[in-house]
PDB file of C-alpha atoms in Angstrom:
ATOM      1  CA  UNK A   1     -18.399 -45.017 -36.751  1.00 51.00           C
ATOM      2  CA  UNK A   2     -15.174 -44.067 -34.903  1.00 64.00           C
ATOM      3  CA  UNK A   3     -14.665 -44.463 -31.325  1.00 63.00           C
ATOM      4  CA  UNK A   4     -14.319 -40.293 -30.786  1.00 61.00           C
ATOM      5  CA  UNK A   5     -17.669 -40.004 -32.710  1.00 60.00           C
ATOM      6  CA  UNK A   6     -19.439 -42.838 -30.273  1.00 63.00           C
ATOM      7  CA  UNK A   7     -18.045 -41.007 -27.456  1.00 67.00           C
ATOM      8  CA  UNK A   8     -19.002 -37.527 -28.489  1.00 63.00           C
ATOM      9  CA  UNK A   9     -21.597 -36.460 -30.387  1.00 66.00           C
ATOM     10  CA  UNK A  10     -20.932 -34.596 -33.898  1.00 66.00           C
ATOM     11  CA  UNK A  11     -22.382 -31.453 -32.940  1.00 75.00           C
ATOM     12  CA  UNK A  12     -20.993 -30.993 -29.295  1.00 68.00           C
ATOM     13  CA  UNK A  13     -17.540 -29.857 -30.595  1.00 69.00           C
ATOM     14  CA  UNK A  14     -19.573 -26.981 -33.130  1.00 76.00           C
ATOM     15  CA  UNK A  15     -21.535 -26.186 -29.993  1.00 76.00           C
ATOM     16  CA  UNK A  16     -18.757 -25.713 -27.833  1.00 74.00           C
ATOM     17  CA  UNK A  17     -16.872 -23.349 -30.716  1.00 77.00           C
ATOM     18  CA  UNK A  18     -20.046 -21.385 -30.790  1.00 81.00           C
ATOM     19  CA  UNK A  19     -20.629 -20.759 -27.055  1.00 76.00           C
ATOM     20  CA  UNK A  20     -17.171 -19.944 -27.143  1.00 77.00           C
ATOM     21  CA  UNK A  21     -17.319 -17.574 -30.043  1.00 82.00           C
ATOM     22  CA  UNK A  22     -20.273 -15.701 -28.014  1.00 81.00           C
ATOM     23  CA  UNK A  23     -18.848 -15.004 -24.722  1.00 78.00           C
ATOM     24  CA  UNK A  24     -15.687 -13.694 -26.408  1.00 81.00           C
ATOM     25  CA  UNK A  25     -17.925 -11.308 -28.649  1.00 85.00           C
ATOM     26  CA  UNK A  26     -19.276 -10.018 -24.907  1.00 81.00           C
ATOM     27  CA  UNK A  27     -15.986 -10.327 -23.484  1.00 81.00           C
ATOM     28  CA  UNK A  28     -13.616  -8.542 -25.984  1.00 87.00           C
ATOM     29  CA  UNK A  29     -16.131  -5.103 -26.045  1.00 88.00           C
ATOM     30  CA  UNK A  30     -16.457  -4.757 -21.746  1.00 84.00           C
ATOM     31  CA  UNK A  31     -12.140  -5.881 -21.623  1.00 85.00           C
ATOM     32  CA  UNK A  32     -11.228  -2.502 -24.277  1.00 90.00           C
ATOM     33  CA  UNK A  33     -14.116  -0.545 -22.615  1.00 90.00           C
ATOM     34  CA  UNK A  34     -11.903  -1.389 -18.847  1.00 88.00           C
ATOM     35  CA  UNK A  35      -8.666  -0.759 -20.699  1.00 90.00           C
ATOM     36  CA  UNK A  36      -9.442   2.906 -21.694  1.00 94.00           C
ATOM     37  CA  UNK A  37     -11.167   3.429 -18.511  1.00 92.00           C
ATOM     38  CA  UNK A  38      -7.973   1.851 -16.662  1.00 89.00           C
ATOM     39  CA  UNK A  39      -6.133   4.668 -19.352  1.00 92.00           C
ATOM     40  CA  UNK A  40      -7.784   7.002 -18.231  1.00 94.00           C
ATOM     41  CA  UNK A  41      -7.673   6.680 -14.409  1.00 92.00           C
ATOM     42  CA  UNK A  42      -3.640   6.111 -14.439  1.00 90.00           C
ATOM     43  CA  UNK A  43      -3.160   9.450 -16.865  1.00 93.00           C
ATOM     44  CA  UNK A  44      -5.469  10.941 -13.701  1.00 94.00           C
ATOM     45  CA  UNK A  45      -3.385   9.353 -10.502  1.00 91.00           C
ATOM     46  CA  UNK A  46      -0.110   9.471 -12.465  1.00 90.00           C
ATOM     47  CA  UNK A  47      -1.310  13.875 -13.261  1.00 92.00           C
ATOM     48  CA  UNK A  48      -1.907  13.539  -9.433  1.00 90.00           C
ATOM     49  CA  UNK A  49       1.234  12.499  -8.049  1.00 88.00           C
ATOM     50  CA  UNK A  50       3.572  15.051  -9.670  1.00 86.00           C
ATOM     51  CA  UNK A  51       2.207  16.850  -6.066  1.00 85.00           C
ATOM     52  CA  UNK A  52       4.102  14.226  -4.228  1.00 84.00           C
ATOM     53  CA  UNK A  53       7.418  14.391  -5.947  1.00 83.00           C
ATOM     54  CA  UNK A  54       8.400  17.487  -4.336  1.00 82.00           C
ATOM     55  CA  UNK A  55       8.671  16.151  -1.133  1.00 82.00           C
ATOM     56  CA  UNK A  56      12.318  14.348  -2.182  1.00 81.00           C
ATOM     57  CA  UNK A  57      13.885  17.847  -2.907  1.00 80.00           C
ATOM     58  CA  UNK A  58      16.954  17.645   0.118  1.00 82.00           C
ATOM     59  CA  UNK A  59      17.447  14.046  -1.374  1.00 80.00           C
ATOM     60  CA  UNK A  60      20.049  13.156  -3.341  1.00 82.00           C
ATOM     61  CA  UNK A  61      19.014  13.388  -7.188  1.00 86.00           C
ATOM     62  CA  UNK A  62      19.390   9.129  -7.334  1.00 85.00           C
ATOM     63  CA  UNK A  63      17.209   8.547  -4.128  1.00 81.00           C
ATOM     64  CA  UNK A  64      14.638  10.674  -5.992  1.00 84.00           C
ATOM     65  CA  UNK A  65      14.982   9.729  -9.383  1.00 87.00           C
ATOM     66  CA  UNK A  66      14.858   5.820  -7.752  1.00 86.00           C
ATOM     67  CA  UNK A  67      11.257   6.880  -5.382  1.00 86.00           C
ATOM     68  CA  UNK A  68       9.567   8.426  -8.221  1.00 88.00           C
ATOM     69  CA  UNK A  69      10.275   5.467 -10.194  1.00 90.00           C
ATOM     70  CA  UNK A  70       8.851   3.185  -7.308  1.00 88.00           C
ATOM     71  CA  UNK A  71       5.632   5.130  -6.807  1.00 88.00           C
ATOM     72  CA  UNK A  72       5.128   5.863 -10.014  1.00 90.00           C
ATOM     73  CA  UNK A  73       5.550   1.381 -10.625  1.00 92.00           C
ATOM     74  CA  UNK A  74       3.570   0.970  -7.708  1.00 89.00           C
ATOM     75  CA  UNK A  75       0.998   3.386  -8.776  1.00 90.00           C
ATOM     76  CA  UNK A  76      -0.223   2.067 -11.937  1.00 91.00           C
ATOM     77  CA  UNK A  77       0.321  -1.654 -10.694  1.00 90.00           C
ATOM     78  CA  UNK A  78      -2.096  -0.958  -7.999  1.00 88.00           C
ATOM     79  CA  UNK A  79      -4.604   0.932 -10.719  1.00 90.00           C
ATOM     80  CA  UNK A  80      -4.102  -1.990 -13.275  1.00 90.00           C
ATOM     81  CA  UNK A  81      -5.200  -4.475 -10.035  1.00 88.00           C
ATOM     82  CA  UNK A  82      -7.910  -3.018  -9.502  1.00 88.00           C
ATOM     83  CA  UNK A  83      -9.009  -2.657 -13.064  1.00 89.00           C
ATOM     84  CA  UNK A  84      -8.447  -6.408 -13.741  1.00 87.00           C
ATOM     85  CA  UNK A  85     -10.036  -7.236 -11.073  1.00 86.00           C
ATOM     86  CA  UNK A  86     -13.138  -5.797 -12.122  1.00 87.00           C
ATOM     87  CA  UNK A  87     -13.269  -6.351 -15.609  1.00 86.00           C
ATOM     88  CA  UNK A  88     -12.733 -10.267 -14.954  1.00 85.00           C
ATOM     89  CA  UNK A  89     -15.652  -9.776 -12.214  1.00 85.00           C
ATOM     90  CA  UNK A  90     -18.221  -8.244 -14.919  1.00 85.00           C
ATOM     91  CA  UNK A  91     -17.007 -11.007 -17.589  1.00 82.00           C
ATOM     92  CA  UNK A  92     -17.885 -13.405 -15.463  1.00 83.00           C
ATOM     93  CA  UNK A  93     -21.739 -11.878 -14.262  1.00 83.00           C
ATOM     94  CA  UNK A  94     -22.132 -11.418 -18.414  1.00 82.00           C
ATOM     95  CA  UNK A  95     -20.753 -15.488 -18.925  1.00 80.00           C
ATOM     96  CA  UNK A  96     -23.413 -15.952 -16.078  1.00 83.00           C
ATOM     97  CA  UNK A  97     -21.028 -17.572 -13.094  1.00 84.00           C
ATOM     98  CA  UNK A  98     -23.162 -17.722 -10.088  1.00 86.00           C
ATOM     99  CA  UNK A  99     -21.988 -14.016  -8.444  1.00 81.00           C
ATOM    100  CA  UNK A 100     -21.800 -16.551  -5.067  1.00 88.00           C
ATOM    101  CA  UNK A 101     -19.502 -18.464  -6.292  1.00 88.00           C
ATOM    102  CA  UNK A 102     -17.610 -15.130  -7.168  1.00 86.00           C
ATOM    103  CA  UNK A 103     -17.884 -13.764  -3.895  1.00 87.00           C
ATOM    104  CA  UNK A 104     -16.173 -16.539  -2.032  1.00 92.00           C
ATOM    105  CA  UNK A 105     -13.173 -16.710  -4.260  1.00 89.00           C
ATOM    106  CA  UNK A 106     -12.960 -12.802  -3.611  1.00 87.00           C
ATOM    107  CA  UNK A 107     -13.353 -13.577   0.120  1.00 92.00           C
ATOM    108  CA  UNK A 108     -10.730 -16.560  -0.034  1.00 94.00           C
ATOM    109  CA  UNK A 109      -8.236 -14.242  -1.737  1.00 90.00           C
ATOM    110  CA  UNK A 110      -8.404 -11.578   0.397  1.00 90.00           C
ATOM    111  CA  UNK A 111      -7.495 -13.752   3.415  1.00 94.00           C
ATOM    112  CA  UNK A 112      -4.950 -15.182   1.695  1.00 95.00           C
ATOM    113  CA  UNK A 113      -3.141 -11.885   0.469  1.00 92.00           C
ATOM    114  CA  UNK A 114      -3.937  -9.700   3.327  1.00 93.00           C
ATOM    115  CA  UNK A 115      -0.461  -9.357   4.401  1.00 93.00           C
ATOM    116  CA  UNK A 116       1.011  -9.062   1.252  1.00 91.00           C
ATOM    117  CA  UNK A 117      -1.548  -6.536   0.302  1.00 89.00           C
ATOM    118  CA  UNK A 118      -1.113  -4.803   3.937  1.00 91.00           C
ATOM    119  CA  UNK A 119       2.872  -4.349   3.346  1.00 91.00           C
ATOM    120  CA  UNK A 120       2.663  -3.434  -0.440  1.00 89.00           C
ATOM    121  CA  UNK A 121      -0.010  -0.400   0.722  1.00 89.00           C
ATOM    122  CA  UNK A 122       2.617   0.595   3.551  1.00 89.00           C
ATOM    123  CA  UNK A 123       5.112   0.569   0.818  1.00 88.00           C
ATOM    124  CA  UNK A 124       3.562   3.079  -1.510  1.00 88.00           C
ATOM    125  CA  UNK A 125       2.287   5.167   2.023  1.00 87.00           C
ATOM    126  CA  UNK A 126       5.815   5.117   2.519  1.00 86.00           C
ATOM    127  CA  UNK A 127       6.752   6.430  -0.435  1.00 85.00           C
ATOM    128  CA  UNK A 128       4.223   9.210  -1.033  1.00 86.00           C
ATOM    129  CA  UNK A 129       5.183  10.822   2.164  1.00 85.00           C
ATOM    130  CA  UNK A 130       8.566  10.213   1.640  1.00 83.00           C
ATOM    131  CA  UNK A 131       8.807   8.891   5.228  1.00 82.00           C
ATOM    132  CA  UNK A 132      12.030   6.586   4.540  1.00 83.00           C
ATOM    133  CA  UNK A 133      14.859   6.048   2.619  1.00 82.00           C
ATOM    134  CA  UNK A 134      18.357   4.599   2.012  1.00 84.00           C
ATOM    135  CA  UNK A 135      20.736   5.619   4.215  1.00 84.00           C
ATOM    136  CA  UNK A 136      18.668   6.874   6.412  1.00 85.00           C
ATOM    137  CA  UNK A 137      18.716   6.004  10.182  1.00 87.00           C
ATOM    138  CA  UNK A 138      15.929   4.432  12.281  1.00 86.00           C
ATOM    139  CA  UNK A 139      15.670   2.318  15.701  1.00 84.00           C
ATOM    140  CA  UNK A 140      13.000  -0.085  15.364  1.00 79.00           C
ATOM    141  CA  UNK A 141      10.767  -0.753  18.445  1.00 76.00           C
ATOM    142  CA  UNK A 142      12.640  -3.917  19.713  1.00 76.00           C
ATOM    143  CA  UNK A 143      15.604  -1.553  20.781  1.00 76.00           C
ATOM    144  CA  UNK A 144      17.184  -2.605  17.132  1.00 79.00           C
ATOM    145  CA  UNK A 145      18.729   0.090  15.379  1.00 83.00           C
ATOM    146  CA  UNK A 146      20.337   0.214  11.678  1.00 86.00           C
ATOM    147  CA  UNK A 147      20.632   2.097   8.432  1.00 89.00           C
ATOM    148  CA  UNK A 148      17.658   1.300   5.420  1.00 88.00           C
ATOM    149  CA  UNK A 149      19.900  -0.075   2.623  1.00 89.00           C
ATOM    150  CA  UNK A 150      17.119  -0.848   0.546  1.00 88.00           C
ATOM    151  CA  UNK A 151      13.213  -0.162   0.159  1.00 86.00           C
ATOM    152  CA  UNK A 152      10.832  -2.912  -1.580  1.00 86.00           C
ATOM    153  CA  UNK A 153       7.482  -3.295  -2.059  1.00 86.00           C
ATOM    154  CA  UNK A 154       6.731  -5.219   0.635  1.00 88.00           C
ATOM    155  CA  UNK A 155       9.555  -5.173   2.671  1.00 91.00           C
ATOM    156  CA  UNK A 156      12.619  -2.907   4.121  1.00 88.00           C
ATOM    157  CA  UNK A 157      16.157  -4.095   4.392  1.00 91.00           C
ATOM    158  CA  UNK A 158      18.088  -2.300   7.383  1.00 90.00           C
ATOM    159  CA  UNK A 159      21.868  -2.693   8.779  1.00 92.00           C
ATOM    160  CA  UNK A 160      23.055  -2.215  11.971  1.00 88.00           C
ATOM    161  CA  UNK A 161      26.226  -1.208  12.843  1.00 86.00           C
ATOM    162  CA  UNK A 162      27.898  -4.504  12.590  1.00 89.00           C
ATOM    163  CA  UNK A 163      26.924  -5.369   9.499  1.00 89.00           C
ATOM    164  CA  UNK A 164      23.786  -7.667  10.117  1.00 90.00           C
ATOM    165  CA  UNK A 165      21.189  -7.003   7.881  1.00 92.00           C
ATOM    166  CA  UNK A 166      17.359  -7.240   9.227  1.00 88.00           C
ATOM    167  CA  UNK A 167      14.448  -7.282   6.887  1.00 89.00           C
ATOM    168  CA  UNK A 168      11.548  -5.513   8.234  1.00 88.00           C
ATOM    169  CA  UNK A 169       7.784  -5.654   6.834  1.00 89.00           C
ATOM    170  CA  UNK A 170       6.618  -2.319   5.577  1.00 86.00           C
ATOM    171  CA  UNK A 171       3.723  -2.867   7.711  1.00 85.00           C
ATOM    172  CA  UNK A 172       5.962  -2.713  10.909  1.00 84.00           C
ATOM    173  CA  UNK A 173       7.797   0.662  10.112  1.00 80.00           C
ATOM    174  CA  UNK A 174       5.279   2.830  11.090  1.00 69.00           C
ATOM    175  CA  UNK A 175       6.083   2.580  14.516  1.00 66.00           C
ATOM    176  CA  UNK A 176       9.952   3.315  14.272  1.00 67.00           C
ATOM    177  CA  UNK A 177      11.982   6.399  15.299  1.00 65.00           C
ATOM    178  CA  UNK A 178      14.039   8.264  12.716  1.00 64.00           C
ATOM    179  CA  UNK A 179      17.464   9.686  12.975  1.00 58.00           C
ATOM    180  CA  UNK A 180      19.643  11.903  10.916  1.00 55.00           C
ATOM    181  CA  UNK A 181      20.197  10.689   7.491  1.00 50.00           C
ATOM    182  CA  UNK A 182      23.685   8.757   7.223  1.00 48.00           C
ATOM    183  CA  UNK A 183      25.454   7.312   4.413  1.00 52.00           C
ATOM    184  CA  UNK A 184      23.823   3.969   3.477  1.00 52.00           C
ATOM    185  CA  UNK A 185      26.678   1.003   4.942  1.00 55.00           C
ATOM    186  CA  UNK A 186      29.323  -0.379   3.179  1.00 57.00           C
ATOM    187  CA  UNK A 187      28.447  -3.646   1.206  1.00 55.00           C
ATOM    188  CA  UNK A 188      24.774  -3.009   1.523  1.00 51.00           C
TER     189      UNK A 188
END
């Protein structure tokens, strides 16, 4: 008799293989069920958003080519999050993890990525209302005032006029004023 076999019994590795082989048998089925559901709801929202483009027309045809891009990106990503999130909840009730347990790692993620979360939605709000864009001119709050050179997911970068550049949360912008559109700044 081997040390391995002393330590662990003969049958505990076939045991393991076949508890394995069983929650992938229930897993596999509910993850291509999710998939063609997740299919199916990003052919709707993506059907649903052709409504939104119009609201670039007086941009330039790269700013719009660049925010249908972005909302189309952020669209799906934010479809295919939500789809993970609750096809891995559903594996896990069917694998029989205590829905407790489940509940608190939802509740500790969701305080952890609130702000992310927060700026990312302001980002796409942005973006379907077509509220900002490069080169155009806003004053922020604080009395700051610059051009937006660029605008990310979770954040905004703006210029002012002597060349510093400010990154702003999207979850901040809501409360700026907006001028007439300039030309975005040189080296931005």
């Amino acid at each position: 008799m081997s040390w391995y076999s002393s330590i662990f019994p003969p049958n505990l590795f076939q045991s393991y293989l076949i508890a394995a082989a069983r929650g992938l048998m229930l897993a596999i089925p509910v993850a291509l069920l999710f998939e063609l559901g997740g299919w199916l709801a990003r052919t709707y929202l993506l059907r649903r958003l052709t409504s939104v483009y119009g609201r670039d027309a007086n941009r330039d045809p790269t700013a719009r080519a660049r925010r249908r891009r972005q909302l189309r990106d952020y669209t799906v990503g934010f479809a295919r999050l939500v789809q993970n999130t609750a096809a891995l909840l559903v594996i896990l009730m069917l694998w029989k993890v205590d829905p407790v347990a489940i509940a608190l790692v939802l509740v500790a993620l969701a305080l952890i990525l609130r702000e992310p979360l927060t700026d990312a939605v302001a980002g796409w709000s942005l973006l379907v209302d077509d509220a900002l864009a490069p080169g155009d001119q806003v004053a922020l709050p604080g009395g700051q005032a610059g051009v937006v050179a660029e605008l990310g997911p979770r954040r905004a970068k703006l210029v002012d006029a002597d060349g510093t550049v400010v990154w702003v949360r999207n979850s901040e912008l809501g409360s700026l004023r907006q001028r007439p559109a300039l030309a975005p700044p040189e080296g931005a």
